[in-house]
Coordinates of C-alpha atoms and ligand atoms in Angstrom, one line a residue:
X220 CA -4.5 -21.1 -14.5
X221 CA -4.2 -21.6 -10.8
X222 CA -3.1 -18.4 -9.1
X223 CA -1.8 -17.9 -5.6
X224 CA -2.2 -14.6 -3.7
X225 CA 0.2 -14.3 -0.7
X226 CA -1.3 -12.3 2.2
X227 CA -4.5 -12.0 4.1
X228 CA -5.7 -8.4 4.2
X229 CA -8.2 -6.3 2.3
X230 CA -5.7 -5.7 -0.4
X231 CA -5.3 -9.5 -0.9
X232 CA -9.0 -10.0 -1.0
X233 CA -9.2 -7.3 -3.7
X234 CA -6.4 -9.0 -5.6
X235 CA -8.1 -12.4 -5.4
X236 CA -11.4 -10.9 -6.6
X237 CA -9.6 -9.1 -9.4
X238 CA -7.7 -12.2 -10.6
X239 CA -10.9 -14.3 -10.4
X240 CA -12.5 -11.9 -13.0
X241 CA -10.0 -13.2 -15.6
X242 CA -11.4 -15.9 -17.9
X243 CA -7.9 -17.4 -17.9
X244 CA -8.1 -18.1 -14.1
X245 CA -9.6 -21.4 -13.0
X246 CA -8.8 -21.2 -9.3
X247 CA -7.5 -18.5 -6.9
X248 CA -5.7 -19.7 -3.8
X249 CA -4.7 -17.5 -0.8
X250 CA -2.1 -18.0 1.8
X251 CA -3.3 -17.5 4.5
X252 CA -6.2 -15.4 3.3
X253 CA -9.1 -14.3 5.6
X254 CA -12.7 -14.9 6.2
X255 CA -13.7 -13.6 2.8
X256 CA -11.0 -14.9 0.5
X257 CA -11.3 -18.0 -1.7
X258 CA -9.0 -21.0 -1.6
X259 CA -7.4 -20.4 1.8
X260 CA -4.3 -22.4 2.6
X261 CA -2.9 -22.3 6.2
X262 CA 0.6 -20.9 5.3
X263 CA 1.7 -17.6 6.8
X264 CA 2.6 -14.9 4.3
X265 CA 6.1 -14.5 5.7
X266 CA 6.9 -18.2 5.8
X267 CA 9.1 -18.1 2.7
X268 CA 9.8 -21.9 2.6
X269 CA 6.2 -22.7 3.2
X270 CA 5.0 -20.4 0.4
X271 CA 7.5 -22.0 -2.1
X272 CA 6.4 -25.5 -1.0
X273 CA 2.7 -24.6 -1.4
X274 CA 3.3 -23.1 -4.8
X275 CA 4.9 -26.3 -5.9
X276 CA 2.5 -28.8 -4.3
X277 CA -0.5 -26.8 -5.6
X278 CA 1.2 -26.5 -9.1
X279 CA 0.3 -22.8 -9.3
X280 CA 1.0 -21.0 -12.5
X281 CA 1.3 -17.5 -11.0
X282 CA 2.0 -16.0 -7.6
X283 CA 1.1 -12.4 -6.6
X284 CA 2.6 -11.2 -3.4
X285 CA 0.7 -8.6 -1.4
X286 CA 2.5 -7.6 1.8
X287 CA 5.9 -6.0 2.3
X288 CA 7.2 -8.4 4.9
X289 CA 7.5 -11.5 2.7
X290 CA 8.9 -9.3 -0.2
X291 CA 11.6 -7.9 2.0
X292 CA 12.3 -11.4 3.3
X293 CA 12.9 -12.6 -0.3
X294 CA 9.8 -14.6 -1.1
X295 CA 10.0 -13.6 -4.8
X296 CA 13.7 -14.6 -5.0
X297 CA 12.8 -18.0 -3.6
X298 CA 9.8 -18.5 -5.8
X299 CA 11.7 -17.5 -8.9
X300 CA 14.6 -19.8 -8.0
X301 CA 12.1 -22.6 -7.7
X302 CA 10.8 -21.8 -11.2
X303 CA 7.5 -20.2 -10.2
X304 CA 6.2 -17.2 -12.2
X305 CA 5.8 -14.5 -9.6
X306 CA 4.7 -10.9 -9.7
X307 CA 6.6 -8.8 -7.2
X308 CA 10.0 -7.3 -6.5
X309 CA 13.1 -9.1 -5.3
X310 CA 14.5 -8.5 -1.8
X311 CA 17.1 -6.2 -3.2
X312 CA 14.4 -4.0 -4.8
X313 CA 12.2 -4.2 -1.7
X314 CA 14.8 -2.5 0.3
X315 CA 13.3 0.7 -1.1
X316 CA 10.5 0.1 1.4
X317 CA 12.3 -2.1 3.9
X318 CA 14.9 0.5 4.7
X319 CA 14.1 4.2 4.6
X320 CA 17.8 4.9 5.1
X321 CA 18.6 2.9 1.9
X322 CA 15.8 4.7 0.1
X323 CA 17.0 8.2 1.1
X324 CA 20.5 7.3 0.0
X325 CA 19.2 6.0 -3.3
X326 CA 17.1 9.2 -3.8
X327 CA 20.3 11.2 -3.5
X328 CA 22.2 8.9 -5.9
X329 CA 19.3 9.1 -8.5
X330 CA 18.3 12.7 -8.0
X331 CA 14.8 12.0 -6.8
X332 CA 13.1 15.1 -5.3
X333 CA 12.6 14.4 -1.6
X334 CA 12.8 16.2 1.8
X335 CA 16.2 16.8 3.3
X336 CA 17.1 14.1 5.8
X337 CA 19.8 12.7 8.1
X338 CA 20.1 9.1 9.1
X339 CA 21.4 8.2 12.6
X340 CA 22.1 5.1 14.7
X341 CA 22.4 6.6 18.2
X342 CA 20.9 9.3 20.3
X343 CA 23.9 11.6 20.4
X344 CA 24.1 11.7 16.6
X345 CA 20.3 12.1 16.5
X346 CA 20.4 15.1 18.8
X347 CA 23.2 16.7 16.8
X348 CA 21.1 16.2 13.7
X349 CA 18.0 17.5 15.4
X350 CA 19.8 20.8 16.1
X351 CA 20.3 21.3 12.3
X352 CA 16.6 21.5 11.6
X353 CA 14.9 25.0 11.9
X354 CA 11.5 23.4 12.6
X355 CA 10.9 20.0 14.3
X356 CA 11.6 17.2 11.8
X357 CA 9.5 14.1 11.1
X358 CA 11.1 11.1 12.9
X359 CA 11.0 7.8 11.0
X360 CA 12.0 4.3 12.0
X361 CA 14.0 3.1 9.1
X362 CA 12.7 -0.4 9.0
X363 CA 9.2 -1.9 8.5
X364 CA 6.7 -0.8 11.2
X365 CA 3.3 -1.6 9.6
X366 CA 2.7 2.1 8.7
X367 CA 3.1 3.2 12.3
X368 CA 6.9 4.1 12.4
X369 CA 6.5 7.8 11.5
X370 CA 6.2 10.5 14.1
X371 CA 5.2 13.9 12.8
X372 CA 6.5 15.9 15.7
X373 CA 4.9 19.2 16.6
X374 CA 7.7 20.2 19.0
X375 CA 11.5 19.6 19.4
X376 CA 10.6 17.8 22.7
X377 CA 8.3 15.4 20.8
X378 CA 11.0 14.8 18.1
X379 CA 13.5 14.1 20.9
X380 CA 11.2 11.7 22.6
X381 CA 10.6 9.8 19.4
X382 CA 14.3 9.6 18.7
X383 CA 15.0 8.2 22.1
X384 CA 12.0 5.9 22.0
X385 CA 13.1 4.4 18.7
X386 CA 16.8 4.2 19.3
X387 CA 16.8 3.2 22.9
X388 CA 13.2 2.5 24.0
X389 CA 12.6 -0.3 21.5
X390 CA 9.5 1.3 20.1
X391 CA 9.6 -0.5 16.8
X392 CA 12.1 -3.2 17.7
X393 CA 14.9 -3.6 15.1
X394 CA 13.0 -1.3 12.7
X395 CA 13.9 1.6 15.0
X396 CA 17.6 0.8 15.3
X397 CA 18.2 3.2 12.5
X398 CA 16.2 6.5 12.4
X399 CA 15.7 9.0 9.6
X400 CA 15.1 12.7 10.7
X401 CA 13.3 14.4 7.8
X402 CA 12.4 18.0 7.1
X403 CA 8.6 18.4 7.6
X404 CA 6.8 19.2 4.4
X405 CA 3.3 20.6 3.8
X406 CA 0.9 19.7 1.0
X407 CA -1.7 17.3 -0.4
X408 CA -0.7 13.7 -0.6
X409 CA -1.3 11.3 -3.4
X410 CA -0.5 7.6 -3.9
X411 CA 1.0 7.0 -7.4
X412 CA 1.2 3.3 -8.2
X413 CA 2.6 1.9 -11.4
X414 CA 3.1 -1.6 -12.7
X415 CA 6.9 -1.8 -13.4
X416 CA 9.0 -4.1 -15.4
X417 CA 12.7 -3.2 -15.7
X418 CA 12.8 0.4 -16.9
X419 CA 9.2 0.2 -18.3
X420 CA 6.3 1.4 -16.2
X421 CA 2.6 2.0 -16.6
X422 CA 0.6 4.0 -14.2
X423 CA -2.5 2.7 -12.3
X424 CA -5.2 5.2 -11.5
X425 CA -4.2 7.8 -8.9
X426 CA -5.5 7.2 -5.4
X427 CA -5.8 9.1 -2.2
X428 CA -5.6 7.3 1.1
X429 CA -6.9 8.7 4.5
X430 CA -4.3 7.7 7.0
X431 CA -5.7 9.2 10.2
X432 CA -8.2 7.4 12.3
X433 CA -10.7 10.2 12.8
X434 CA -12.7 12.6 10.6
X435 CA -10.9 15.8 9.6
X436 CA -7.5 14.0 9.6
X437 CA -7.3 13.9 13.4
X438 CA -6.3 11.1 15.7
X439 CA -3.5 8.5 15.3
X440 CA -2.0 7.3 12.0
X441 CA -3.5 4.0 10.8
X442 CA -2.9 1.6 7.9
X443 CA -5.5 3.6 6.0
X444 CA -9.2 4.3 6.7
X445 CA -10.5 4.7 3.2
X446 CA -9.6 5.8 -0.3
X447 CA -10.9 7.0 -3.6
X448 CA -9.7 6.9 -7.2
X449 CA -9.0 8.5 -9.5
X450 CA -7.7 11.8 -7.9
X451 CA -9.5 13.7 -10.6
X452 CA -7.9 17.1 -10.1
X453 CA -4.4 15.5 -10.7
X454 CA -5.4 13.1 -13.4
X455 CA -4.0 15.0 -16.4
X456 CA -1.2 13.9 -18.7
X457 CA 1.2 16.7 -17.5
X458 CA 1.1 15.5 -13.9
X459 CA 1.7 11.9 -15.0
X460 CA 4.5 13.0 -17.3
X461 CA 6.2 15.0 -14.5
X462 CA 6.0 12.1 -12.0
X463 CA 7.3 9.7 -14.6
X464 CA 10.2 11.9 -15.5
X465 CA 11.2 13.0 -12.0
X466 CA 10.4 9.9 -10.0
X467 CA 9.7 6.6 -11.8
X468 CA 12.2 6.9 -14.7
X469 CA 15.3 7.8 -12.6
X470 CA 14.3 5.1 -10.0
X471 CA 13.8 2.3 -12.4
X472 CA 17.0 3.3 -14.4
X473 CA 18.9 3.5 -11.1
X474 CA 17.8 0.1 -10.0
X475 CA 18.5 -1.5 -13.3
X476 CA 22.0 0.2 -13.5
X477 CA 22.8 -1.2 -10.1
X478 CA 22.0 -4.7 -11.2
X479 CA 18.6 -5.0 -9.4
X480 CA 15.9 -4.4 -12.1
X481 CA 12.4 -3.9 -10.6
X482 CA 9.4 -6.1 -11.3
X483 CA 6.1 -5.5 -9.6
X484 CA 4.0 -2.5 -8.4
X485 CA 6.1 0.5 -7.3
X486 CA 4.1 2.9 -5.1
X487 CA 5.3 6.4 -4.6
X488 CA 3.8 8.3 -1.7
X489 CA 4.1 11.9 -2.9
X490 CA 3.5 15.2 -1.3
X491 CA 2.6 18.1 -3.6
X492 CA 4.4 21.0 -1.9
X493 CA 4.5 24.7 -3.0
X494 CA 8.0 23.9 -4.3
X495 CA 6.9 20.9 -6.4
X496 CA 6.6 17.1 -6.1
X497 CA 8.4 15.4 -3.2
X498 CA 8.7 11.7 -2.5
X499 CA 7.8 10.9 1.1
X500 CA 8.3 7.1 0.7
X501 CA 8.3 4.2 -1.7
X502 CA 6.4 1.1 -1.1
X503 CA 7.3 -2.0 -3.1
X504 CA 3.8 -3.3 -3.5
X505 CA 0.1 -2.5 -4.0
X506 CA -1.3 -0.2 -1.3
X507 CA -4.0 -1.1 1.2
X508 CA -6.7 0.3 0.9
X509 CA -5.7 1.9 -2.4
X510 CA -5.9 -1.5 -4.2
X511 CA -9.5 -1.8 -3.2
X512 CA -10.3 1.3 -5.3
X513 CA -7.7 0.9 -8.1
X514 CA -8.3 -2.6 -9.2
X515 CA -12.1 -2.2 -9.9
X516 CA -11.1 0.5 -12.4
X517 CA -8.5 -1.5 -14.3
X518 CA -9.8 -2.6 -17.7
X519 CA -7.0 -5.1 -18.6
X520 CA -7.4 -8.8 -18.2
X521 CA -5.5 -9.2 -14.9
X522 CA -3.4 -12.2 -16.0
X523 CA -2.5 -10.6 -19.3
X524 CA -1.3 -7.5 -17.5
X525 CA 0.8 -9.2 -14.8
X526 CA 2.2 -11.8 -17.3
X527 CA 3.2 -9.0 -19.7
X528 CA 5.2 -7.3 -16.8
X529 CA 6.8 -10.6 -15.8
X530 CA 7.8 -11.4 -19.4
X531 CA 9.1 -8.0 -20.3
X532 CA 6.2 -7.1 -22.6
X533 CA 4.6 -4.3 -20.5
X534 CA 5.0 -1.7 -23.3
X535 CA 2.7 -3.9 -25.4
X536 CA 0.1 -4.3 -22.7
X537 CA 0.0 -1.0 -20.8
X538 CA -2.5 -0.5 -18.0
X539 CA -5.9 0.7 -19.2
X540 CA -8.6 2.0 -16.9
X541 CA -12.3 2.8 -17.2
X542 CA -13.6 6.3 -16.8
X543 CA -15.5 5.3 -13.6
X544 CA -14.7 6.3 -10.0
X545 CA -14.3 4.1 -6.9
X546 CA -14.4 4.7 -3.2
X547 CA -13.7 2.5 -0.2
X548 CA -14.6 3.0 3.4
X549 CA -12.7 0.9 6.0
X550 CA -14.7 -0.5 9.0
X551 CA -12.2 -1.0 11.8
X552 CA -12.6 -2.9 15.1
X553 CA -13.3 -1.2 18.4
X554 CA -9.9 -0.1 19.9
X555 CA -8.1 0.1 16.6
X556 CA -5.3 1.0 16.0
X557 CA -3.9 0.6 19.6
X558 CA -5.6 -2.7 20.7
X559 CA -8.4 -3.9 18.4
X560 CA -11.0 -6.1 19.9
X561 CA -11.7 -9.4 18.0
X562 CA -14.3 -12.1 18.0
X563 CA -17.4 -10.1 17.3
X564 CA -20.1 -11.3 14.9
X565 CA -20.4 -9.3 11.7
X566 CA -23.9 -8.7 10.3
X567 CA -25.2 -7.3 7.0
X568 CA -22.6 -8.4 4.5
X569 CA -25.2 -9.8 2.1
X570 CA -27.2 -6.6 2.3
X571 CA -24.2 -4.5 1.4
X572 CA -23.4 -6.8 -1.5
X573 CA -27.0 -6.7 -2.6
X574 CA -26.9 -2.9 -2.7
X575 CA -24.0 -3.2 -5.2
X576 CA -20.9 -2.9 -3.0
X577 CA -17.8 -5.0 -3.2
X578 CA -17.1 -5.9 0.4
X579 CA -13.5 -6.8 0.8
X580 CA -12.6 -8.7 4.0
X581 CA -9.5 -7.8 6.0
X582 CA -9.4 -8.8 9.7
X583 CA -12.2 -11.4 9.5
X584 CA -12.4 -15.1 10.1
X585 CA -15.1 -17.5 8.8
X586 CA -16.8 -19.5 11.6
X587 CA -19.7 -22.0 11.7
X588 CA -22.0 -19.1 12.7
X589 CA -20.8 -16.7 10.2
X590 CA -17.9 -14.2 9.9
X591 CA -16.3 -12.7 13.0
X592 CA -13.9 -9.9 13.5
X593 CA -10.2 -11.0 13.7
X594 CA -8.1 -7.9 13.3
X595 CA -7.8 -4.1 13.3
X596 CA -9.1 -3.2 9.9
X597 CA -12.0 -5.6 9.5
X598 CA -13.6 -4.7 6.1
X599 CA -13.2 -2.3 3.2
X600 CA -16.6 -1.5 1.7
X601 CA -16.0 -0.5 -2.0
X602 CA -18.3 0.9 -4.6
X603 CA -17.9 2.0 -8.2
X604 CA -19.9 4.9 -9.8
X605 CA -20.0 7.3 -12.7
X606 CA -18.5 10.0 -10.5
X607 CA -16.8 10.2 -7.1
X608 CA -20.1 11.3 -5.4
X609 CA -22.0 8.3 -6.7
X610 CA -19.2 5.9 -5.6
X611 CA -19.0 7.4 -2.2
X612 CA -22.8 7.4 -1.7
X613 CA -23.0 3.7 -2.5
X614 CA -20.0 2.8 -0.4
X615 CA -21.6 4.6 2.6
X616 CA -24.9 2.8 1.9
X617 CA -23.0 -0.5 2.2
X618 CA -21.3 0.7 5.4
X619 CA -24.8 1.5 6.9
X620 CA -26.0 -2.0 6.2
X621 CA -23.1 -3.7 8.0
X622 CA -22.7 -3.9 11.8
X623 CA -20.5 -5.4 14.5
X624 CA -20.0 -4.1 18.1
X625 CA -17.7 -1.1 18.4
X626 CA -17.3 -0.7 14.6
X627 CA -15.4 2.5 13.7
X628 CA -15.3 4.3 10.4
X629 CA -14.6 7.7 9.0
X630 CA -17.6 9.6 7.7
X631 CA -15.5 12.0 5.5
X632 CA -13.8 9.7 3.1
X633 CA -13.5 11.5 -0.3
X634 CA -14.4 14.9 1.0
X635 CA -11.5 16.3 -1.1
X636 CA -12.9 14.5 -4.1
Ligands
AMP752 P1 5.5 7.4 5.3 O1 5.2 6.1 5.9 O2 6.9 7.8 5.2 O3 4.7 7.7 4.1 O4 4.8 8.5 6.4 C1 3.5 8.3 6.8 C2 2.8 9.6 6.8 O5 3.5 10.6 7.6 C3 2.7 10.2 5.4 O6 1.6 9.7 4.7 C4 2.6 11.7 5.7 O7 1.2 12.0 6.1 C5 3.4 11.8 7.0 N1 4.8 12.3 6.6 C6 5.9 11.5 6.3 N2 6.9 12.2 5.9 C7 6.6 13.5 6.1 C8 7.3 14.8 5.9 N3 8.5 14.8 5.5 N4 6.5 15.9 6.1 C9 5.2 15.8 6.5 N5 4.6 14.7 6.7 C10 5.2 13.5 6.5
LIG753 N1 -2.2 2.8 2.4 C1 -0.8 2.9 2.7 C2 0.0 1.7 2.4 O1 -0.5 0.8 1.8 O2 1.1 1.7 2.8

């Protein structure tokens, strides 16, 4: 089979690596890919027509879509209309991520446990809503903002500033034209991802992301600075049964009943509060960097699993995973997340690989003199071990072997593991 991965981040390099482990896969192509991915083709991930044309001219047998922007733009609908087998949700389903306002409405319709919220379109309505919260609420741009559209306000003044910034100050462009004010919750977070096909779902190993830039969960929110899997203290059947019954089943049933059955990975960002599980957000895709720790633990043949989901046979081919642990540490560019510097030479990749790490590229570009930095999150250094400590130790060994000017990483990934 020829398989096409759409996207160019660390998640997509991990997907390309995973798919290439299948004996059924002859070649993996990536559009556009990065400095580490195989089979790069110069088509932007969000160029829907270009992706369809590429899938046809390259005669690919399967497309896997990584990022949310093409999903929300309808790349799966277009590929399926062109007769190309594709793993990922339609645009109608991707609204669960593309519009937080849509998602919050749906949670109410389907009885999904979530924080109280109000959606507004202008500052006057926003201020009226703000006054109804006892404590400063979280302010969220409704549309896609690359993980940066959420302000966890400490004070009413900060919440007000974010409201005005999003609704009138153009902070996140069109994504901020609609704003969700949400009750602030407290608790540990966990990313629960499942392969979904209609009303059938099968959980992937639980993962924990580290969203803040700096050690101790300080500094600005980022796309994610590291992750580990599984989250062993939650990995019991009772937790999975509860998340299935309260989150995944009603969501998949609701989508199917409304005429938009789901296919793809559904990712629930959960907070475990004193009052129980709450859904903070849905993503309609694999997480980044969660994918870099989840896929190395999956035991299925990748194509068998994705094909089973596409063909409605997921119940016969559920996700199986090994009893190992994985950790990934992100190396980010100087200046990330505000203004990452690019163009620096990257050294030590071979040494990290020789130590036993899987080094997934994200913001890199291959040049005649070797790989250079080309984005905010540059690499995700992944390791697998018999326990979390062993995986973390090896991942940090890989990090120590790699260098580029101004490289930033967290030194406390997995401390809660
Ligand atoms: P989201 O993109 O909605 O997952 O939000 C990004 C991050 O903001 C989450 O991972 C949480 O750390 C934080 N966050 C979002 N919603 C809330 C909330 N209601 N209460 C507390 N923290 C939140
Ligand atoms: N790691 C967070 C995300 O993929 O949205």
